[in-house]
Short mmCIF file of C-alpha atoms in Angstrom, two decimals:
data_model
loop_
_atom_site.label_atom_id
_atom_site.label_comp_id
_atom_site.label_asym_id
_atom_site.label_seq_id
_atom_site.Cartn_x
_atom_site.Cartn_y
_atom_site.Cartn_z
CA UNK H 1111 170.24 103.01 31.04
CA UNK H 1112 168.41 103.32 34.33
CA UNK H 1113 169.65 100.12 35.62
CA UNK H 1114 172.86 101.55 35.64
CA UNK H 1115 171.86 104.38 37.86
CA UNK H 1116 172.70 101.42 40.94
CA UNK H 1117 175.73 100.48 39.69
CA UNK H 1118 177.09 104.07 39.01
CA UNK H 1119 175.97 105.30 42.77
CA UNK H 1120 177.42 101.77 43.83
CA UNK H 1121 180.76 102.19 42.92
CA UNK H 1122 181.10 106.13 44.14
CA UNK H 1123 180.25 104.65 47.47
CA UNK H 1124 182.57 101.75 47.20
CA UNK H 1125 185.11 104.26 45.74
CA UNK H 1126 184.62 106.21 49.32
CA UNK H 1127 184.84 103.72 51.64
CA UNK H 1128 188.75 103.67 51.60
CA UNK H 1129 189.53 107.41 51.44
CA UNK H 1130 187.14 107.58 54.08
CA UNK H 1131 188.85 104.97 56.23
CA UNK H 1132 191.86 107.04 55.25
CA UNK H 1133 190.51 110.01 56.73
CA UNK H 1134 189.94 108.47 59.92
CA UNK H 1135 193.08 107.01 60.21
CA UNK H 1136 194.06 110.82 59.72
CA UNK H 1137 192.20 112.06 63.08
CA UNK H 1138 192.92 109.36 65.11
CA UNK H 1139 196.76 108.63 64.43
CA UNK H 1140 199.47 109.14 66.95
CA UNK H 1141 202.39 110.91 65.62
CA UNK H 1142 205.87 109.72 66.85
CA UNK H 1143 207.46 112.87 68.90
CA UNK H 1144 210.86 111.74 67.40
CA UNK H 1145 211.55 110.20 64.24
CA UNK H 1146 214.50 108.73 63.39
CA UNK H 1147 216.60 109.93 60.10
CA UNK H 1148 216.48 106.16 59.00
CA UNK H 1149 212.63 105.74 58.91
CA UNK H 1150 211.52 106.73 55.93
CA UNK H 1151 214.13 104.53 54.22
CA UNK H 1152 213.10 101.92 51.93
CA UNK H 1153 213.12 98.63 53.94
CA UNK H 1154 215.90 96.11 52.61
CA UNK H 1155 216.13 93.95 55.64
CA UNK H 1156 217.87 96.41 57.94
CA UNK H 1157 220.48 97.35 55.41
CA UNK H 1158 220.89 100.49 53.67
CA UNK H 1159 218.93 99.91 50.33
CA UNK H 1160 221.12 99.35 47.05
CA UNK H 1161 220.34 101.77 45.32
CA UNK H 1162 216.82 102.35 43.91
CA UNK H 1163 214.46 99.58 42.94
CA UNK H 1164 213.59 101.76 39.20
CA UNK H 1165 215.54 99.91 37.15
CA UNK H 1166 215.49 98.52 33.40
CA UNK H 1167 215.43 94.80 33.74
CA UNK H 1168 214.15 91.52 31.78
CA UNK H 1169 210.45 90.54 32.74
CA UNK H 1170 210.70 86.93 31.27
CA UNK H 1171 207.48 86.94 30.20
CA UNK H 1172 207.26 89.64 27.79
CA UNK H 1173 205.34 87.10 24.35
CA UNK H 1174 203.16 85.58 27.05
CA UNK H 1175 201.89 88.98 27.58
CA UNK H 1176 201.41 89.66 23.69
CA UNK H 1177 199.35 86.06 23.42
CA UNK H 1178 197.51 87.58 26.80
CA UNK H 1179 196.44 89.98 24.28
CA UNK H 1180 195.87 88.15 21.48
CA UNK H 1181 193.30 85.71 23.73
CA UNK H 1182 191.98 88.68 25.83
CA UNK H 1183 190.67 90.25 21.95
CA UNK H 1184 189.49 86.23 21.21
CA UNK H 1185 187.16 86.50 24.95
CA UNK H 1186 185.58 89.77 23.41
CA UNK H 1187 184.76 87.71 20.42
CA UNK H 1188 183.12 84.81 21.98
CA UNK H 1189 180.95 86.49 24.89
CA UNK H 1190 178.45 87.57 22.05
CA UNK H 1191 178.54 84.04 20.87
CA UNK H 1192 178.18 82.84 24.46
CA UNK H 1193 174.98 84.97 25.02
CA UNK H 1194 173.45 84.38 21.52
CA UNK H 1195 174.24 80.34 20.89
CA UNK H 1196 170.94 79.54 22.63
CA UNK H 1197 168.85 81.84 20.01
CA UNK H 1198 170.82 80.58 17.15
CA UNK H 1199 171.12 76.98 17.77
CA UNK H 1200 173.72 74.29 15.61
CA UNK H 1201 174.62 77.21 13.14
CA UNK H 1202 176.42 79.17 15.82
CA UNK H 1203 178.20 75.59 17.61
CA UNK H 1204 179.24 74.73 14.11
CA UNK H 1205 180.74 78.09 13.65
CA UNK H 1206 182.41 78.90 16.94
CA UNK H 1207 184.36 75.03 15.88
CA UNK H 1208 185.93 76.46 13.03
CA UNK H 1209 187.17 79.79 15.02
CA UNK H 1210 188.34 77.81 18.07
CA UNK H 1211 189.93 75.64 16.38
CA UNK H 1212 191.49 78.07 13.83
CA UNK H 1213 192.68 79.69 17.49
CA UNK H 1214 194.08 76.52 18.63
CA UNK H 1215 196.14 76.22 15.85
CA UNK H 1216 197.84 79.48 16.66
CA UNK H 1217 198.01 78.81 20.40
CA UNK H 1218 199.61 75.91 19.17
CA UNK H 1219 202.24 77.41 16.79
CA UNK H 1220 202.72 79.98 19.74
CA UNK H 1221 203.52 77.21 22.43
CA UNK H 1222 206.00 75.42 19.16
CA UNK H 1223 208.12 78.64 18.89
CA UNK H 1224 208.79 78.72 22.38
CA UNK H 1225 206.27 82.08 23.59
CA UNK H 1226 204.64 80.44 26.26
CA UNK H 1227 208.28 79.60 28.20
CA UNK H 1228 209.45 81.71 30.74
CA UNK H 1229 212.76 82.74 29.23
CA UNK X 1253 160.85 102.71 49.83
CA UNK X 1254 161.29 106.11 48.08
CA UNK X 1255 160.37 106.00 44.18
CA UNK X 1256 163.28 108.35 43.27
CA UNK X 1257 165.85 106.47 41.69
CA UNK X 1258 168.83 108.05 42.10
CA UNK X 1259 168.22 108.58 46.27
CA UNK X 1260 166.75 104.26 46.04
CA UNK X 1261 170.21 103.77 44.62
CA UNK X 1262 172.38 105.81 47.24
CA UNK X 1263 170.27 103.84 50.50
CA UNK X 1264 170.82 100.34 48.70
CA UNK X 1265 174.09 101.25 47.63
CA UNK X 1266 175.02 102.61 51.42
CA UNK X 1267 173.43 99.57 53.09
CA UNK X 1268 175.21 96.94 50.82
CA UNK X 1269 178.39 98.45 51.09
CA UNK X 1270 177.82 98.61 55.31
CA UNK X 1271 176.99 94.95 55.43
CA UNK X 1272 180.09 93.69 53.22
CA UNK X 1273 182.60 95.68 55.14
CA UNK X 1274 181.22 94.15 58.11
CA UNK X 1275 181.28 90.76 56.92
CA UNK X 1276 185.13 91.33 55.79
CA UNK X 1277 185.70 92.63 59.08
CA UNK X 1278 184.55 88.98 60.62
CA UNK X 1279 185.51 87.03 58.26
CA UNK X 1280 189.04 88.02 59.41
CA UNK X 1281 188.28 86.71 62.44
CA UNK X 1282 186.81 83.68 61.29
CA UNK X 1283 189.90 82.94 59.36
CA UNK X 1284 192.61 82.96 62.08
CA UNK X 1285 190.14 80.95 64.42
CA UNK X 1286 189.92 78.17 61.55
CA UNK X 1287 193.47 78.56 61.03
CA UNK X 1288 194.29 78.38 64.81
CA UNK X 1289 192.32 74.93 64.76
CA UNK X 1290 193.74 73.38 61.52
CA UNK X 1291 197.49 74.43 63.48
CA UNK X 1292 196.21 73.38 66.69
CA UNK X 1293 196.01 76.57 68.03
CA UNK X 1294 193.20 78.55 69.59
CA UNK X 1295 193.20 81.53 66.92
CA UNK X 1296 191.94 85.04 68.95
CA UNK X 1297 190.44 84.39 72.56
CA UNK X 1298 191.47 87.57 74.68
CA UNK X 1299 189.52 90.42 73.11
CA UNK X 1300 185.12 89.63 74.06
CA UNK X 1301 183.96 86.28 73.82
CA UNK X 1302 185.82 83.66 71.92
CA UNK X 1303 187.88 86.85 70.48
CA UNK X 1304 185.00 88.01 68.21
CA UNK X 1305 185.83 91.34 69.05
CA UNK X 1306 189.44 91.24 67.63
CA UNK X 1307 188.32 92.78 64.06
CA UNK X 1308 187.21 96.12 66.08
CA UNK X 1309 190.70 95.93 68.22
CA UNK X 1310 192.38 96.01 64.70
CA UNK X 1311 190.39 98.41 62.96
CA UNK X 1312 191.33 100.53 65.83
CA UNK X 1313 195.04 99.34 65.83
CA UNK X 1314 195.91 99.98 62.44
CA UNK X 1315 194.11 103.42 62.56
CA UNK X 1316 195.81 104.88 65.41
CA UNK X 1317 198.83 103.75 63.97
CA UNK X 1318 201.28 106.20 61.54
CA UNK X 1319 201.35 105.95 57.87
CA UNK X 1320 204.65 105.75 56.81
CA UNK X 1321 205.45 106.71 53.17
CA UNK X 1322 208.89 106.11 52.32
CA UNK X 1323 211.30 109.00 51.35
CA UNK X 1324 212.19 107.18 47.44
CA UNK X 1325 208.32 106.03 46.87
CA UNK X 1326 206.40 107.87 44.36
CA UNK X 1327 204.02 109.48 46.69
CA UNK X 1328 200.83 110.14 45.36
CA UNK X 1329 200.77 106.27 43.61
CA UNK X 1330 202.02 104.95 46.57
CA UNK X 1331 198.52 107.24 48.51
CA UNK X 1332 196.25 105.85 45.32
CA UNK X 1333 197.12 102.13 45.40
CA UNK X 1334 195.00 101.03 48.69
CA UNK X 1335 191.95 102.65 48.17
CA UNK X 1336 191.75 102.05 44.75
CA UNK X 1337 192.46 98.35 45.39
CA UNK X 1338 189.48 97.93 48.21
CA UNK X 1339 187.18 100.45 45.43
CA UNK X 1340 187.59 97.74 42.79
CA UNK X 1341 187.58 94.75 45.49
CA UNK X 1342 184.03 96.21 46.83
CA UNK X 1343 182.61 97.39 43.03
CA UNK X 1344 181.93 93.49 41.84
CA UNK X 1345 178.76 93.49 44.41
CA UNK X 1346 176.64 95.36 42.75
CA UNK X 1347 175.20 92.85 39.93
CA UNK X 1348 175.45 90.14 42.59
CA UNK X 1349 171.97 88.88 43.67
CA UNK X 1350 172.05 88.26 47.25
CA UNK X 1351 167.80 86.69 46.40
CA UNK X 1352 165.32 87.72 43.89
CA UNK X 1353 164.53 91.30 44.94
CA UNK X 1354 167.69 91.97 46.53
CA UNK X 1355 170.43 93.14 43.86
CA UNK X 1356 171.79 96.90 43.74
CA UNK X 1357 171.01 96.35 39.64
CA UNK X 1358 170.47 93.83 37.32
CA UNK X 1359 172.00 94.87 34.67
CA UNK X 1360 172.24 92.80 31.31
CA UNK X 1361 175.77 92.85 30.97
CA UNK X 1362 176.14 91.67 34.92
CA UNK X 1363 178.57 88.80 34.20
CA UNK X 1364 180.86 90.84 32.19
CA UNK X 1365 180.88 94.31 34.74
CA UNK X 1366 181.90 91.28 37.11
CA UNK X 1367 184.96 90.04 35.15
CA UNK X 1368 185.73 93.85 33.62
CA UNK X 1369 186.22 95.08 37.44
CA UNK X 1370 187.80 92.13 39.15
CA UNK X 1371 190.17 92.15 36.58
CA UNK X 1372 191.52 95.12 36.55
CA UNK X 1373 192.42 94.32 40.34
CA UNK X 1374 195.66 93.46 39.06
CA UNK X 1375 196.48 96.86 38.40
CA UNK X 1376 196.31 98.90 41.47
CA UNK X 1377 198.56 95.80 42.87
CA UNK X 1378 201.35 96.63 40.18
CA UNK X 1379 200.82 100.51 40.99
CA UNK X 1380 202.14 99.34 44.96
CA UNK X 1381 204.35 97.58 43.46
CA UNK X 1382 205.88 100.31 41.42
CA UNK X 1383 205.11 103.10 43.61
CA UNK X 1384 207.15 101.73 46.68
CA UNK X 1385 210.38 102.03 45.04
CA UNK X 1386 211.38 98.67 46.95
CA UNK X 1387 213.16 95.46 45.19
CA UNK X 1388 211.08 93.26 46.93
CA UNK X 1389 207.79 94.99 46.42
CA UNK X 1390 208.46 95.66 42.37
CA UNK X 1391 209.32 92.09 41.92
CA UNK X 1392 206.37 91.29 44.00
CA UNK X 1393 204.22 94.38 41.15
CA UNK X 1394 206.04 92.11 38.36
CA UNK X 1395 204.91 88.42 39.41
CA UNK X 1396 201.25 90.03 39.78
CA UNK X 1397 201.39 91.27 36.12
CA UNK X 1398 202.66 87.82 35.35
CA UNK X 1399 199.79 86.36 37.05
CA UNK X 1400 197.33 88.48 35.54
CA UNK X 1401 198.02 87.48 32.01
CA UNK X 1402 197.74 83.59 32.91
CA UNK X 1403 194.72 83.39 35.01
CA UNK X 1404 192.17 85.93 33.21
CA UNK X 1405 191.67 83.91 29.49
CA UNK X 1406 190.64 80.71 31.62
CA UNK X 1407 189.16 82.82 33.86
CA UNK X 1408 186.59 84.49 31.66
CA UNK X 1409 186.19 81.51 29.63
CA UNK X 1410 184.90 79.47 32.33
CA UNK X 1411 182.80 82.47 33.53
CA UNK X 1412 181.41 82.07 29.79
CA UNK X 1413 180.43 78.97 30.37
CA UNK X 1414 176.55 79.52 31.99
CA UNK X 1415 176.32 82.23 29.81
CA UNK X 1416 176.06 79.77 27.47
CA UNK X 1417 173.77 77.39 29.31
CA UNK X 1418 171.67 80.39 30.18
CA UNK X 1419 171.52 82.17 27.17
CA UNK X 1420 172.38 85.41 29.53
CA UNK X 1421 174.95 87.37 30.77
CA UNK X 1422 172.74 89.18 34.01
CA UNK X 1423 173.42 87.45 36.89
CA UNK X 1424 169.99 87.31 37.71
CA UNK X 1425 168.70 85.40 34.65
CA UNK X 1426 171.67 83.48 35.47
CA UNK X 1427 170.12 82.08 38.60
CA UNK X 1428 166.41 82.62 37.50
CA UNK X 1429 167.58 79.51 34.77
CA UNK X 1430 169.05 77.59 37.08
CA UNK X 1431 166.19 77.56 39.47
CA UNK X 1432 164.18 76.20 36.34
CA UNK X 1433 166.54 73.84 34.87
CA UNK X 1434 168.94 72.74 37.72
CA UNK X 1435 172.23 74.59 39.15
CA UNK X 1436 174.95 74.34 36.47
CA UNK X 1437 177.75 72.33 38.68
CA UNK X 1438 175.59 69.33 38.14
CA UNK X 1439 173.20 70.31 34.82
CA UNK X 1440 175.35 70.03 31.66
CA UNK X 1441 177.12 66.67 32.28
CA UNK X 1442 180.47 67.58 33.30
CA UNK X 1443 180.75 70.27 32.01
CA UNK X 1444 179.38 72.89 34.37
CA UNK X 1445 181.56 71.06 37.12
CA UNK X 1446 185.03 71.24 35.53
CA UNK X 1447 184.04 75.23 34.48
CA UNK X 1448 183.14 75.45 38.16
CA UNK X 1449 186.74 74.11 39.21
CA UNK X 1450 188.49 75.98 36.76
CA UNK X 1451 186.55 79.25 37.51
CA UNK X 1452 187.70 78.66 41.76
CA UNK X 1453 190.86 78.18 40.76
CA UNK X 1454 191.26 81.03 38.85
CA UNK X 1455 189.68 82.99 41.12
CA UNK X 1456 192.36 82.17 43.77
CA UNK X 1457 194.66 83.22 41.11
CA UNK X 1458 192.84 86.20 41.30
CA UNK X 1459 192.47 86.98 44.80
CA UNK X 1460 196.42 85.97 45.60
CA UNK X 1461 195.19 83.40 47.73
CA UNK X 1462 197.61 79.83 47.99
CA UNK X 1463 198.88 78.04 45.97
CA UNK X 1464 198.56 81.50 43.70
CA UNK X 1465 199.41 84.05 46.83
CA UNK X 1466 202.76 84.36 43.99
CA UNK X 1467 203.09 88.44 44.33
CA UNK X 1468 203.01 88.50 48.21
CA UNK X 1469 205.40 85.17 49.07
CA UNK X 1470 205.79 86.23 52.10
CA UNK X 1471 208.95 83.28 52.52
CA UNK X 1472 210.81 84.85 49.67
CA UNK X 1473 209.09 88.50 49.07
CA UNK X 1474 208.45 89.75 52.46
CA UNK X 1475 205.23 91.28 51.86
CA UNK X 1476 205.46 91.72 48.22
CA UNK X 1477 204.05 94.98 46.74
CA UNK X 1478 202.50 95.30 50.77
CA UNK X 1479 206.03 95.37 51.83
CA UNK X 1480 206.42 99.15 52.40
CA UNK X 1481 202.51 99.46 53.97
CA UNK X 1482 202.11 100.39 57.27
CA UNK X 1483 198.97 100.94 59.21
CA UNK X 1484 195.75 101.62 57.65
CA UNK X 1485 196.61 101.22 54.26
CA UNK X 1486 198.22 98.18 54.73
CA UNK X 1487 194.84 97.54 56.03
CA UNK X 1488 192.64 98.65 52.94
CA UNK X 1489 194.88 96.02 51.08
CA UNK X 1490 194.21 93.42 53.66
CA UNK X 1491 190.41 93.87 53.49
CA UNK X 1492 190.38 94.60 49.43
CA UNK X 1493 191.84 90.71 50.01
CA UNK X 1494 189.26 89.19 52.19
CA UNK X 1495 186.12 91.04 50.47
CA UNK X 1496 187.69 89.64 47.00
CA UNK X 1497 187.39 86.41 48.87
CA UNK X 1498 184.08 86.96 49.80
CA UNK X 1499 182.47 87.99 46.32
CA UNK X 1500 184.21 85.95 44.84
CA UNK X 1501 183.04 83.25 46.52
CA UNK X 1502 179.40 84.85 45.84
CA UNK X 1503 180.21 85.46 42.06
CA UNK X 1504 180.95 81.05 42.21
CA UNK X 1505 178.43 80.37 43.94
CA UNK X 1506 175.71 82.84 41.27
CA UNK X 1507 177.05 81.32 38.47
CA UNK X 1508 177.50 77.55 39.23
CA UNK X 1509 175.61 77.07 42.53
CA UNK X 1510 172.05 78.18 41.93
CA UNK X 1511 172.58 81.49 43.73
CA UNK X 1512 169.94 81.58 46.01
CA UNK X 1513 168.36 78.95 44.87
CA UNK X 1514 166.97 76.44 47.51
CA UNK X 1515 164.05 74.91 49.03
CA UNK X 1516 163.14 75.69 52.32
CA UNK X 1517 164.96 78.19 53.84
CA UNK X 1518 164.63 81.58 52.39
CA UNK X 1519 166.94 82.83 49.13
CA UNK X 1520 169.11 85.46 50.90
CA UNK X 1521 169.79 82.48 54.05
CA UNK X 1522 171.22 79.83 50.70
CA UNK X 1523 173.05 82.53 49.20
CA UNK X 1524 175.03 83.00 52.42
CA UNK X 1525 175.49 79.71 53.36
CA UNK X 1526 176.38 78.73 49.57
CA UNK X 1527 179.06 81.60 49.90
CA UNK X 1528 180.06 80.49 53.36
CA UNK X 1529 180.84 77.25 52.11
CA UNK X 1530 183.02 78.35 49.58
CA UNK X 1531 185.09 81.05 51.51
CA UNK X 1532 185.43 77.95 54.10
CA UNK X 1533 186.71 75.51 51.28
CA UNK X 1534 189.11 78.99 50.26
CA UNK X 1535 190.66 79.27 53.51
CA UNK X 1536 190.63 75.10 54.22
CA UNK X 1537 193.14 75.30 50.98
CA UNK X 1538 194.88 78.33 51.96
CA UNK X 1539 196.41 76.10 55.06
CA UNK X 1540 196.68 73.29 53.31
CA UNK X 1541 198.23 74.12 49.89
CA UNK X 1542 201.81 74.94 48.82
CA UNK X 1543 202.92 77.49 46.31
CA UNK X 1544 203.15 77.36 43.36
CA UNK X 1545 206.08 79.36 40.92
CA UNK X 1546 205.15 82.14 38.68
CA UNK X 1547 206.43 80.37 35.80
CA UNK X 1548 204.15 77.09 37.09
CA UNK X 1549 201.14 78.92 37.03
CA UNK X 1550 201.99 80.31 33.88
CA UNK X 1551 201.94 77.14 32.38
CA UNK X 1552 199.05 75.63 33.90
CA UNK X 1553 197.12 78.27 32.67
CA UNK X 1554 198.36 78.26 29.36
CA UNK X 1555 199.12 75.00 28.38
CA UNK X 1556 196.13 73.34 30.29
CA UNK X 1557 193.68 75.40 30.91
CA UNK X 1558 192.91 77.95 27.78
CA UNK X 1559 192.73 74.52 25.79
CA UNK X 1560 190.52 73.15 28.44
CA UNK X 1561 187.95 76.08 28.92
CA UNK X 1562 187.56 76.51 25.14
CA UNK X 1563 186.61 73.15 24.78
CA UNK X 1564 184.34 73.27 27.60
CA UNK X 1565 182.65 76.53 25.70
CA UNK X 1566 182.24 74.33 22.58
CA UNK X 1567 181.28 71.40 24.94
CA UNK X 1568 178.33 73.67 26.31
CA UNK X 1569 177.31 74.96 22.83
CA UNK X 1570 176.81 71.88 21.97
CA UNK X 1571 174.81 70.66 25.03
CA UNK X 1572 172.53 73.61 24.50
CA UNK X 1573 171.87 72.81 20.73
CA UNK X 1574 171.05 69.63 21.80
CA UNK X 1575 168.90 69.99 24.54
CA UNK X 1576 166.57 72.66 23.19
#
């Protein structure tokens, strides 16, 4: 674990480099004496916005996203594989064949029933 | 250096976060002075000597200036979204071996801590998105969602790839191997190349650089989720984009390039250069290249690549069983 000491103090530092540029920004802005009623409107090219923007509507690619996370669970599978088909040799190769192509059949019956179209 | 670990790690950490925010800050100049030349313009000029000054006239700019948060936005989202963006831009660094003693860690899950963080970047994109309570910028949050789900499968399985060759997932043993055995684009017929191309490409997808810049569309989009940013968080996005660039450019260049492998010259000077050249290739195609649809992408990624990379996997399996 103390390799991970770096990474830890790393990314509290990267984590502070933006609040911190916030925080200057802070000090150093100039505030507008008068502000206009209309400013902190939502821009909608100079018009008055339609009403608001949180609405229910169709994302078009909602069973792409459930395949994303069919394939993103498939990844976690095949990193250990990845690291350990070296050590293991033909055994592993012949074994990762079956499960891709067990996968491609299903990517394939996915793409035949139309969940890969933006509908 | 001091032997306690925990002060090592906040010096390291300090100086490698110092020299990649000033590298983003030049690289911005770099990029409108190549973009200037390849639209036969001039790019920056007034502010020092050939304009290299400009990034310090905008830092200054955009911090003087007023952060406006709109009256409908979901305030404290619509505060989170920029740091969190550059945070998760910035975090990839630390597994990336700039030469062999300078990494903030090599840790032995490097490749993966790699993928885990620049993919969630996706996320604080959608939270702009959301949070700014504008058409434009939500559509914008929606098409980067979209975008997400294509590019990451090829993405990580062409990132997969040396792991395979290497028999590692550090970055360092990474590059330790191919300083042995030969940098990956070339080792491992064919292979290595095409995961190389696939893994660039994805990573534009990534960094919502052309022909993948789909969120931000500036023709049809405005801004995209940026579209209600003003000042210096408009500014955090802006360099969360450019150090993305950057690292990933550095990430390409660890896993397929030798890292800072070279003769000659010294390891940190190849890593650079190797970097350099890719950020330069990254911006060449950013004024080049067209855009592409959401629905385009979609399907190159899905239709095309995911077959492709997971045949390359096998394809590199199979080149390591024979090899050894």
């Amino acid at each position: 674990m103390q390799s991970w000491i770096p990474v830890l103090v790393y990314l509290a530092i990267a984590s502070s480099v933006g609040v911190v540029m916030l925080g200057a920004a802070r000090v150093l802005r100039v505030r507008a004496r008068h502000v206009p009623p209309t400013r902190a409107a939502t821009y909608e090219c100079g018009e008055e916005p339609a009403g608001k923007a949180w609405i229910r509507f169709h994302p078009r690619y909602y069973l792409v996203a459930l395949v994303f996370v069919l394939f993103d669970v498939e990844t976690v599978f095949l990193a250990p594989w990845a690291l350990a088909t070296r050590a293991l040799g033909g055994y592993a190769v012949v074994e990762m064949v079956v499960f891709v192509a067990v996968l491609l059949l299903g990517w394939v019956y996915a793409w035949r029933k139309g969940a890969l179209r933006w509908q | 250096m001091t032997n306690d670990p925990w002060l090592r790690a906040l010096l390291e950490g300090a100086a490698v976060v110092t020299a990649l925010m000033t590298a983003v800050a030049w690289i911005t100049w770099l990029e409108r002075k190549i973009a200037g030349r390849i639209q036969s313009r001039l790019g920056p000029t007034m502010v020092g000597p050939f304009g290299l000054l400009q990034p310090l006239a905008d830092a200054v700019k955009s911090m003087q200036k007023e952060s406006i948060v709109p009256r409908d936005a979901d305030a404290l989202l619509f505060w989170l979204a920029p740091p969190l963006t550059l945070a998760l831009a910035l975090g990839t660094a630390a597994v990336i071996p700039f030469s062999p003693g300078l990494l903030a860690s090599d840790v032995d899950i490097g490749v993966l801590y790699a993928l885990a963080l620049s993919g969630l970047l996706s996320f604080p994109i959608w939270i702009a998105g959301w949070a700014s309570n504008n058409k434009y910028s939500l559509l914008g949050g929606m098409r980067m969602v979209a975008q997400g789900i294509s590019y990451e499968i090829p993405m990580v399985l062409s990132a997969l790839v040396p792991v395979v060759l290497a028999g590692t997932l550090s970055m360092g043993g990474v590059v330790r191997h191919q300083a042995e055995h030969g940098w990956f684009v070339v080792s491992a017929p064919g292979v290595g190349f095409v995961a190389f191309l696939v893994f660039l490409l994805t990573a534009l997808a990534e960094g919502n650089r052309i022909p993948f810049d789909i969120p931000e569309a500036e023709s049809e989009l405005v801004a995209g989720p940026t579209t209600e940013y003003t000042a210096i968080q408009w500014s955090l996005f802006a360099a969360a984009e450019y150090a993305h660039s950057l690292l990933a450019s550095a990430i390409a260049a660890t896993l397929f390039l030798g890292g800072w492998d070279g003769p000659v010259l010294p390891p940190a000077v190849w890593m650079v250069l190797k970097t350099g050249a890719l950020f330069l290739l990254i911006t060449w195609l950013r004024w080049s290249l067209l855009r592409l649809r959401s629905d385009q992408l979609m399907s190159l990624c899905w239709k095309l690549l995911v077959p492709l990379t997971l045949l390359l996997l096998l394809g590199a399996g199979t080149w390591v069983t024979l090899a050894t």
